Coordinates of C-alpha atoms and ligand atoms in Angstrom, one line a residue:
M14 CA 77.9 66.5 112.2
T15 CA 76.8 68.9 115.0
A16 CA 76.3 68.6 118.7
E17 CA 72.8 70.1 118.6
T18 CA 70.0 69.6 116.2
G19 CA 67.3 72.1 116.9
R20 CA 66.5 71.7 120.6
W21 CA 68.4 68.5 121.4
I22 CA 71.9 68.2 123.1
R23 CA 72.9 64.7 122.1
N24 CA 75.2 61.9 123.3
F25 CA 78.4 61.3 121.3
V26 CA 79.1 57.6 121.3
D27 CA 81.7 55.6 119.3
G28 CA 82.3 58.5 116.9
V29 CA 78.7 59.6 116.2
F30 CA 76.0 61.9 117.6
V31 CA 73.2 59.5 118.6
E32 CA 69.7 60.2 117.5
P33 CA 67.8 61.3 120.7
D34 CA 65.0 59.2 122.2
E35 CA 62.1 61.5 122.7
D36 CA 61.1 59.6 125.8
R37 CA 64.5 60.0 127.5
G38 CA 65.0 63.8 127.6
F39 CA 65.5 66.4 130.3
D40 CA 65.2 70.1 130.1
K41 CA 68.2 72.4 130.1
V42 CA 67.4 75.7 131.9
D43 CA 69.2 79.0 131.4
P44 CA 70.2 79.9 135.0
A45 CA 70.1 83.6 134.3
T46 CA 66.4 83.7 133.2
G47 CA 65.0 80.4 134.3
L48 CA 63.9 79.7 130.7
V49 CA 64.3 76.2 129.1
F50 CA 66.5 76.5 126.0
A51 CA 67.2 72.9 125.1
R52 CA 66.5 69.3 125.8
V53 CA 69.2 66.8 126.7
H54 CA 69.1 63.2 125.7
E55 CA 69.6 61.1 128.8
A56 CA 71.8 58.0 128.0
D57 CA 70.4 54.7 129.2
S58 CA 72.6 51.8 130.3
S59 CA 72.8 50.3 126.8
L60 CA 74.2 53.5 125.4
V61 CA 76.7 53.7 128.2
D62 CA 77.6 50.1 127.3
R63 CA 78.1 51.2 123.7
A64 CA 80.3 54.1 124.8
V65 CA 82.5 51.8 126.9
A66 CA 82.7 49.2 124.1
G67 CA 83.6 52.0 121.6
A68 CA 86.4 53.2 123.9
R69 CA 87.8 49.7 124.3
R70 CA 87.8 49.2 120.5
A71 CA 89.5 52.5 119.9
L72 CA 92.3 51.4 122.3
D73 CA 92.6 48.0 120.7
E74 CA 92.6 49.3 117.2
G75 CA 95.6 51.5 117.8
W76 CA 94.9 54.7 119.8
A77 CA 96.7 53.2 122.9
R78 CA 99.8 52.6 120.7
T79 CA 99.9 55.9 119.0
P80 CA 103.3 57.5 119.3
V81 CA 103.6 60.2 122.0
R82 CA 104.5 62.8 119.4
E83 CA 101.4 62.1 117.4
R84 CA 99.2 62.4 120.6
A85 CA 100.9 65.6 121.5
A86 CA 100.4 67.0 118.1
L87 CA 96.7 66.1 118.2
L88 CA 96.3 67.9 121.6
R89 CA 97.9 71.0 120.0
R90 CA 95.5 70.8 117.1
A91 CA 92.6 70.6 119.5
A92 CA 93.8 73.7 121.3
D93 CA 94.1 75.5 118.0
R94 CA 90.6 74.4 117.0
I95 CA 89.1 75.5 120.3
E96 CA 90.7 78.9 119.6
E97 CA 89.1 79.0 116.1
R98 CA 85.7 78.2 117.6
F99 CA 86.3 80.2 120.8
E100 CA 83.2 82.3 120.7
E101 CA 81.0 79.2 120.2
F102 CA 82.5 77.6 123.3
V103 CA 81.9 80.9 125.2
A104 CA 78.3 81.1 124.1
A105 CA 77.7 77.5 125.0
E106 CA 79.3 77.9 128.5
I107 CA 77.3 81.1 129.1
A108 CA 74.0 79.4 128.1
D109 CA 74.7 76.5 130.4
T110 CA 75.8 78.4 133.4
G111 CA 74.7 82.1 133.1
K112 CA 78.3 83.1 134.0
P113 CA 79.6 86.5 132.8
V114 CA 81.0 86.6 129.2
T115 CA 84.2 88.1 130.4
Q116 CA 84.8 85.2 132.8
A117 CA 83.8 82.6 130.2
R118 CA 86.4 84.1 127.8
E119 CA 89.3 84.8 130.3
L120 CA 88.9 81.8 132.5
D121 CA 86.8 78.9 131.3
V122 CA 87.6 78.7 127.6
A123 CA 91.1 80.2 127.8
R124 CA 92.0 77.5 130.3
A125 CA 90.7 74.8 128.0
V126 CA 93.1 75.9 125.4
A127 CA 95.9 76.1 128.0
N128 CA 95.1 72.6 129.3
F129 CA 95.5 71.0 125.9
R130 CA 98.8 72.9 125.2
S131 CA 100.2 72.2 128.7
F132 CA 99.7 68.5 128.6
A133 CA 101.0 68.3 125.0
D134 CA 104.2 69.8 126.3
V135 CA 104.2 67.6 129.5
V136 CA 103.7 64.3 127.7
A137 CA 106.2 65.2 125.0
A138 CA 108.9 66.0 127.5
A139 CA 108.2 63.2 129.9
G140 CA 111.1 60.7 130.5
Q141 CA 110.9 57.2 131.9
E142 CA 112.2 56.2 135.3
S143 CA 115.3 53.9 135.2
F144 CA 118.0 52.7 137.6
L145 CA 121.4 51.0 137.1
T146 CA 122.2 49.0 140.2
D147 CA 125.7 47.8 141.2
L148 CA 125.5 44.2 142.5
A149 CA 128.0 42.0 144.3
G150 CA 130.7 40.6 142.2
G151 CA 130.9 43.6 139.9
R152 CA 127.6 42.7 138.1
Q153 CA 124.8 45.2 137.5
S154 CA 121.1 45.3 137.0
L155 CA 119.0 47.7 135.0
N156 CA 115.5 48.7 136.1
Y157 CA 113.3 50.7 133.8
A158 CA 109.6 51.5 133.9
V159 CA 107.4 51.4 130.8
R160 CA 104.3 53.5 131.2
K161 CA 101.1 52.3 129.4
P162 CA 97.7 53.9 129.2
L163 CA 95.3 53.2 132.2
G164 CA 92.8 52.1 129.5
V165 CA 89.1 53.1 129.4
V166 CA 88.7 56.1 131.8
A167 CA 85.4 57.4 133.2
V168 CA 85.6 61.2 133.5
I169 CA 82.8 62.6 135.7
V170 CA 82.8 66.4 136.1
P171 CA 80.7 69.1 137.8
W172 CA 78.8 72.2 136.6
N173 CA 80.8 75.1 138.0
L174 CA 83.7 75.4 135.5
P175 CA 82.5 72.8 133.0
L176 CA 84.9 73.1 130.1
L177 CA 88.0 74.0 132.3
L178 CA 87.5 71.0 134.6
L179 CA 86.6 68.6 131.7
T180 CA 89.7 69.5 129.7
W181 CA 91.8 69.4 132.8
K182 CA 91.2 65.6 132.7
V183 CA 90.6 64.9 129.0
A184 CA 93.9 66.5 127.9
P185 CA 96.2 64.4 130.1
A186 CA 94.1 61.2 129.7
L187 CA 94.3 61.5 125.9
A188 CA 98.0 62.5 126.1
C189 CA 98.7 59.2 127.8
G190 CA 96.8 57.2 125.2
N191 CA 93.6 56.5 127.1
A192 CA 90.1 56.3 125.7
I193 CA 87.5 58.3 127.6
V194 CA 83.8 58.2 128.5
V195 CA 82.7 61.6 129.8
K196 CA 79.6 62.1 132.0
P197 CA 79.2 65.9 132.2
S198 CA 77.0 67.4 134.8
E199 CA 73.3 67.4 134.0
E200 CA 73.4 71.1 134.6
T201 CA 76.0 71.8 131.9
P202 CA 75.9 69.4 128.9
A203 CA 76.8 71.8 126.1
T204 CA 80.6 72.3 126.1
A205 CA 81.5 68.6 126.6
T206 CA 79.3 67.9 123.6
L207 CA 80.9 70.7 121.5
L208 CA 84.3 69.3 122.4
A209 CA 83.3 66.0 120.7
E210 CA 83.0 67.9 117.4
V211 CA 86.4 69.5 117.9
L212 CA 88.2 66.3 118.8
A213 CA 86.6 64.5 115.8
E214 CA 87.6 67.4 113.5
V215 CA 91.3 67.2 114.6
G216 CA 91.5 63.5 113.9
L217 CA 90.9 61.7 117.2
P218 CA 89.8 58.2 116.3
A219 CA 86.1 57.2 116.8
G220 CA 85.5 55.8 120.3
A221 CA 88.5 57.5 121.9
Y222 CA 86.2 60.3 123.3
N223 CA 82.6 59.6 124.2
V224 CA 79.9 61.8 126.0
V225 CA 77.0 60.3 127.8
H226 CA 74.5 62.6 129.4
G227 CA 72.4 62.1 132.5
F228 CA 72.4 62.2 136.2
G229 CA 74.2 60.3 138.9
G230 CA 72.5 57.5 140.8
D231 CA 70.4 55.1 138.7
S232 CA 71.5 57.1 135.6
A233 CA 74.5 57.5 133.3
G234 CA 76.8 58.5 136.1
E235 CA 76.4 55.3 138.1
Y236 CA 76.0 53.1 134.9
L237 CA 79.5 54.4 134.1
T238 CA 81.2 54.1 137.5
S239 CA 79.8 50.6 138.1
H240 CA 80.7 49.4 134.5
P241 CA 83.0 46.4 134.4
G242 CA 84.7 47.8 131.3
I243 CA 86.1 50.9 133.1
D244 CA 89.8 50.8 134.1
G245 CA 89.8 54.0 136.2
V246 CA 87.6 56.9 137.4
T247 CA 88.5 60.5 137.6
F248 CA 85.8 62.4 139.5
T249 CA 85.4 66.1 140.4
G250 CA 82.4 67.0 142.5
S251 CA 81.1 67.1 146.0
S252 CA 82.7 65.1 148.8
A253 CA 79.4 63.2 149.4
T254 CA 79.2 62.1 145.8
G255 CA 82.9 61.2 145.8
S256 CA 82.4 59.0 148.8
H257 CA 79.5 57.3 147.0
V258 CA 81.6 56.8 143.8
M259 CA 84.4 55.3 145.8
K260 CA 82.0 52.7 147.2
T261 CA 80.7 51.9 143.7
V262 CA 84.2 51.4 142.2
A263 CA 85.5 49.6 145.3
P264 CA 84.4 46.0 144.4
R265 CA 86.5 46.1 141.2
V266 CA 89.4 48.0 142.9
R267 CA 89.9 50.5 140.1
P268 CA 92.2 53.5 140.5
V269 CA 90.3 56.7 141.4
S270 CA 91.3 60.4 141.3
F271 CA 89.0 62.6 143.5
E272 CA 88.9 66.4 143.4
L273 CA 86.2 67.2 145.9
G274 CA 84.7 69.9 148.0
G275 CA 86.4 72.6 150.1
K276 CA 85.9 75.1 152.9
N277 CA 88.9 77.3 152.1
A278 CA 90.4 79.9 154.5
A279 CA 92.2 83.1 153.9
I280 CA 94.4 84.5 156.6
V281 CA 95.0 88.3 156.5
F282 CA 97.8 89.7 158.7
D283 CA 97.9 93.3 159.9
D284 CA 100.9 94.2 157.7
V285 CA 99.1 93.7 154.4
D286 CA 98.7 96.2 151.6
L287 CA 95.0 96.8 152.2
D288 CA 94.1 97.5 148.6
E289 CA 96.0 94.4 147.3
A290 CA 94.4 92.2 149.9
L291 CA 90.9 93.5 149.2
T292 CA 91.3 93.0 145.5
G293 CA 92.5 89.5 146.1
L294 CA 89.8 88.6 148.6
T295 CA 87.0 90.0 146.4
K296 CA 88.2 87.6 143.7
S297 CA 88.7 84.6 146.0
V298 CA 85.2 85.0 147.6
F299 CA 83.1 86.1 144.6
T300 CA 84.6 84.7 141.4
N301 CA 82.0 82.6 139.5
T302 CA 79.5 83.7 142.1
G303 CA 81.5 81.7 144.7
Q304 CA 81.0 78.5 142.7
V305 CA 84.7 77.6 142.5
C306 CA 86.0 74.7 144.7
L307 CA 88.9 77.0 145.6
C308 CA 86.8 80.0 146.7
T309 CA 87.3 81.4 150.1
E310 CA 84.4 81.0 152.5
R311 CA 86.4 81.7 155.7
V312 CA 88.4 85.0 156.1
Y313 CA 90.5 85.2 159.3
V314 CA 91.7 88.8 159.8
Q315 CA 94.2 90.0 162.4
R316 CA 92.3 92.1 164.8
S317 CA 93.9 95.5 164.2
V318 CA 92.8 95.6 160.5
F319 CA 89.6 93.6 160.9
A320 CA 87.3 96.7 160.5
D321 CA 89.3 97.9 157.5
I322 CA 89.1 94.6 155.8
A323 CA 85.4 94.0 156.7
D324 CA 84.3 97.5 155.5
G325 CA 86.5 97.4 152.4
L326 CA 85.3 93.9 151.4
A327 CA 81.7 94.8 151.9
E328 CA 82.1 97.9 149.8
R329 CA 83.7 95.9 147.0
A330 CA 80.9 93.3 147.2
R331 CA 78.3 96.0 146.9
R332 CA 80.1 97.2 143.7
L333 CA 79.8 93.8 142.0
R334 CA 77.5 94.0 138.9
L335 CA 74.9 91.3 138.7
D336 CA 73.5 91.5 135.2
R337 CA 72.9 89.7 131.9
P338 CA 75.7 87.2 131.2
T339 CA 76.4 88.7 127.7
D340 CA 76.9 92.2 129.1
E341 CA 80.7 92.9 129.2
R342 CA 80.2 95.0 132.4
T343 CA 78.7 92.1 134.3
T344 CA 81.0 90.8 137.1
T345 CA 78.7 88.3 138.7
G346 CA 76.2 85.8 137.3
P347 CA 73.5 83.6 139.0
L348 CA 73.9 80.4 140.9
I349 CA 73.5 77.3 138.7
S350 CA 70.0 76.5 139.6
Q351 CA 67.0 77.3 141.9
Q352 CA 67.8 74.1 143.8
H353 CA 71.3 75.3 144.5
R354 CA 70.1 78.7 145.4
N355 CA 67.7 77.2 148.0
K356 CA 70.7 75.3 149.5
V357 CA 72.7 78.6 149.8
L358 CA 69.7 80.5 151.2
G359 CA 69.4 77.7 153.7
Y360 CA 72.9 78.6 155.0
F361 CA 71.9 82.3 155.1
E362 CA 69.1 81.2 157.4
L363 CA 71.4 79.0 159.5
A364 CA 74.0 81.8 159.8
E365 CA 71.4 84.4 161.0
Q366 CA 70.0 81.9 163.5
A367 CA 73.6 81.5 164.8
G368 CA 73.8 85.2 165.4
A369 CA 75.6 86.3 162.2
K370 CA 75.7 90.0 161.5
V371 CA 75.1 90.6 157.7
L372 CA 77.6 93.2 156.5
T373 CA 76.1 93.1 153.0
G374 CA 73.7 90.9 151.0
G375 CA 71.8 88.1 152.6
G376 CA 68.9 87.9 150.1
I377 CA 67.7 87.7 146.6
P378 CA 68.4 90.8 144.4
Q379 CA 65.7 92.4 142.3
L380 CA 67.1 92.6 138.8
G381 CA 64.1 93.4 136.7
P382 CA 61.6 91.2 134.7
E383 CA 64.1 89.7 132.2
L384 CA 66.2 88.1 135.0
A385 CA 63.4 87.6 137.5
G386 CA 63.2 83.9 136.8
G387 CA 67.0 83.3 137.2
S388 CA 68.7 81.8 140.3
W389 CA 70.3 85.0 141.5
I390 CA 71.5 85.7 144.9
E391 CA 73.2 88.7 146.7
P392 CA 76.9 88.6 147.4
T393 CA 77.0 88.2 151.1
L394 CA 79.5 88.7 154.0
W395 CA 79.0 87.8 157.7
T396 CA 80.7 88.7 161.0
G397 CA 79.8 87.3 164.4
L398 CA 80.2 83.6 163.6
T399 CA 82.7 81.1 164.9
N400 CA 84.3 77.9 163.7
A401 CA 81.6 76.0 165.6
D402 CA 78.9 77.3 163.3
R403 CA 77.6 75.1 160.4
A404 CA 77.9 78.0 158.0
V405 CA 81.7 78.1 158.9
R406 CA 82.2 74.3 158.8
E407 CA 80.2 73.2 155.8
E408 CA 80.8 74.0 152.1
I409 CA 78.1 76.5 150.9
F410 CA 79.4 77.0 147.3
G411 CA 78.0 80.5 146.9
P412 CA 79.1 84.1 147.0
V413 CA 79.5 84.3 150.7
A414 CA 82.1 84.3 153.4
A415 CA 82.4 84.6 157.2
L416 CA 85.0 87.1 158.6
I417 CA 86.5 86.1 161.9
P418 CA 89.2 88.0 163.9
F419 CA 92.4 86.5 165.3
D420 CA 95.3 87.9 167.4
T421 CA 98.3 85.6 166.9
E422 CA 99.9 83.7 164.0
A423 CA 99.5 80.4 165.9
E424 CA 95.8 81.1 166.5
A425 CA 95.2 81.9 162.8
I426 CA 96.9 78.6 161.7
A427 CA 94.8 76.7 164.2
L428 CA 91.6 78.3 163.0
A429 CA 92.3 77.8 159.3
N430 CA 93.3 74.1 159.9
D431 CA 90.2 73.5 162.0
T432 CA 88.2 71.9 159.2
D433 CA 87.4 68.4 157.7
Y434 CA 88.3 69.7 154.3
G435 CA 91.8 70.5 153.0
L436 CA 91.8 71.9 149.4
A437 CA 93.2 75.4 149.3
A438 CA 94.2 78.4 151.5
S439 CA 95.5 81.9 150.9
V440 CA 97.8 83.9 153.2
W441 CA 98.0 87.7 152.9
T442 CA 101.1 89.4 154.4
N443 CA 104.0 91.6 153.4
D444 CA 106.3 89.5 155.6
L445 CA 107.3 86.9 153.1
R446 CA 109.1 84.7 155.6
R447 CA 105.8 84.5 157.4
G448 CA 104.0 84.0 154.2
H449 CA 106.1 80.9 153.4
R450 CA 105.9 79.6 157.0
V451 CA 102.1 80.0 157.3
A452 CA 101.4 78.6 153.8
Q453 CA 103.4 75.5 154.6
A454 CA 101.5 75.1 157.9
M455 CA 98.2 74.9 156.0
N456 CA 96.8 71.3 155.9
V457 CA 95.7 71.8 152.2
G458 CA 96.7 70.7 148.7
M459 CA 97.4 74.2 147.6
A460 CA 98.3 77.4 149.4
W461 CA 98.7 80.8 147.8
V462 CA 100.6 83.8 149.2
N463 CA 99.3 87.3 148.3
T464 CA 97.4 85.9 145.3
W465 CA 94.7 83.3 144.6
F466 CA 93.9 80.8 141.8
L467 CA 97.2 81.7 140.1
R468 CA 98.1 78.4 138.4
D469 CA 101.1 76.6 136.9
L470 CA 99.5 73.6 135.2
R471 CA 102.6 71.5 135.9
S472 CA 102.1 71.7 139.7
P473 CA 100.2 69.1 141.7
F474 CA 96.5 70.0 142.2
G475 CA 94.2 68.4 144.7
G476 CA 93.2 68.2 148.3
V477 CA 93.4 66.2 151.5
G478 CA 90.7 65.1 154.0
L479 CA 87.2 65.5 152.5
S480 CA 88.7 67.5 149.6
G481 CA 89.9 64.5 147.7
I482 CA 92.4 61.7 146.9
G483 CA 95.3 62.1 144.6
R484 CA 96.8 65.0 142.6
E485 CA 96.4 66.0 138.9
G486 CA 98.6 68.4 137.1
G487 CA 101.9 68.0 135.3
A488 CA 103.6 64.7 136.1
S489 CA 100.9 63.9 138.7
S490 CA 98.4 63.5 135.8
L491 CA 100.8 61.3 133.8
H492 CA 101.2 59.1 136.8
F493 CA 97.4 58.7 137.3
Y494 CA 96.6 58.2 133.6
T495 CA 99.2 55.5 133.1
E496 CA 100.2 52.2 134.6
P497 CA 103.9 51.5 134.8
T498 CA 105.5 48.1 134.2
N499 CA 108.9 48.0 135.8
V500 CA 111.3 45.7 133.9
C501 CA 114.5 44.5 135.7
V502 CA 117.3 43.1 133.7
Q503 CA 120.3 41.2 135.1
L504 CA 123.3 42.6 133.1
Ligands
NAD602 N1 88.3 69.9 144.0 C1 88.0 70.4 142.8 O1 88.8 70.5 141.9 C2 86.5 70.7 142.5 C3 86.3 71.4 141.3 C4 85.0 71.8 141.1 C5 83.9 71.5 141.9 N2 84.2 70.8 143.0 C6 83.1 70.4 143.9 O2 81.9 70.0 143.2 C7 80.7 70.3 143.9 C8 79.8 71.1 142.9 O3 79.6 70.3 141.8 P1 78.3 69.3 141.6 O4 77.2 69.9 142.4 O5 78.2 69.0 140.2 O6 78.8 68.0 142.4 P2 78.0 66.6 142.4 O7 78.9 65.8 143.3 O8 76.6 66.8 142.7 O9 78.1 66.1 140.9 C9 79.3 66.0 140.2 C10 79.2 65.0 139.0 O10 78.9 63.7 139.5 C11 77.7 63.2 139.0 N3 77.2 62.3 139.9 C12 76.3 62.6 140.9 N4 76.0 61.5 141.7 C13 76.7 60.4 141.1 C14 76.8 59.0 141.3 N5 76.2 58.5 142.3 N6 77.6 58.3 140.5 C15 78.3 58.9 139.5 N7 78.2 60.2 139.2 C16 77.4 61.0 140.0 C17 76.9 64.4 138.7 O11 75.9 64.1 137.7 C18 78.0 65.4 138.2 O12 78.3 65.1 136.8 C19 81.2 71.2 145.0 O13 81.3 70.4 146.2 C20 82.6 71.6 144.6 O14 83.4 71.9 145.7 C21 85.5 70.4 143.3
6OD603 N1 91.3 72.0 138.6 C1 91.4 73.3 138.6 C2 90.5 74.2 139.2 C3 89.4 73.8 140.0 C4 88.4 74.6 140.3 C5 87.4 74.2 141.1 O1 86.2 74.7 141.0 C6 92.6 73.9 137.9 O2 92.8 75.1 138.0 O3 93.3 73.1 137.3

């Protein structure tokens, strides 16, 4: 039983890989070269129906009542099995995204293992809420909450960190006894499909994990979110799509968890260690070619160190190595698609029309014939823009940031919070009292001080405003993926 036969990436429904329908396929392109390397079977509404029915049956036949310790043990087996098949997952993620092999190993696949292990620990250690209440007349009452699985959960994920973001939801959802129907991004079908093999190998019952491939509207994504058999939706993607999914789910008032877009700010004070700040900012602007929801696209720098930061960051950007994904020296891959590159290039145009000065980048790199067909773009930095410009207000989701000077702490806080998003921020200063103060003043879900994307998987992850609804991570995930029944007993 394998995810791919020859060229096809298949749907995994009710415990089996479904024979593809030649008439319902779409090409999967390698973003590094532009070459087609597989075809993906697009699930129709009847196959989505079968996936939801299979999930429901898995719940009813016992998966929902599996003891916590057995679910935790299964998650740990899944982590071990992903480690055993580590390089297969790395190869699949690279083929789908074109990302550098070093990142696929150290971030994407490593975090998938960590996600399963973390939620095995969290669910095994979770207690239940209970209260003993003293009543008049010396009597008492006992309140206790019993948490049950949400049920059949639709998991819809994006293309930027495909396996990391998928397992960030699959691990806690399974830990809590739910059954899942996954709709991976059409851009990155491979690792969600390979995960189906692993979960079957470690004993997850048929139907508890399903993968349906396709697009959003009028395709598998919308068939799933509008399906009457779905008990909840966890969605990671753009804010616009999240808003659409919210409308689709609204008539049936199902719980939703949204991890959406961002326009994240970094604030650099004049007392920073320049080398430390430049290392951290290079990571936060250019990791995954800027295709991380947490990436910095606005860098506010205290005026006296503005030139040092601007010149230093431009120099670091120029040293990034854009090359074949399988080359260990490569630091930076392509964007996910030509379509996304056109979107990013559109913002390059808008910024220059608004008077941006291009410190570095601003175009398409010439990388030789093998990569000429890929969706490559130059890491880019701008000065000369303001918070009024579209390139500073709208999420670009590429290797690009605007550097803007400030004078006072109050001004920096106001500039950083002047956004419709609210996902993440970073504060760079050696004055830790100021670091705490400014981080707490950020209207975001997550604020880092002198670091970026450093994660404890037990902490709440998510955003405010256009960046999302709800939190996942640690107990926050257990609360979303379960429904409590509070029992009150008169003693
Ligand atoms: N907050 C986070 O944790 C986080 C993490 C990663 C990416 N993102 C965001 O995701 C975006 C990039 O990913 P993307 O381009 O895949 O986002 P997207 O919104 O275009 O697609 C996300 C997923 O939703 C599906 N989809 C699209 N339309 C749908 C519909 N009408 N109904 C159901 N499903 C639908 C897509 O097929 C894909 O699987 C960026 O905005 C980025 O900020 C956020
Ligand atoms: N959800 C997480 C990362 C999101 C990255 C966005 O692109 C995580 O680290 O758990």
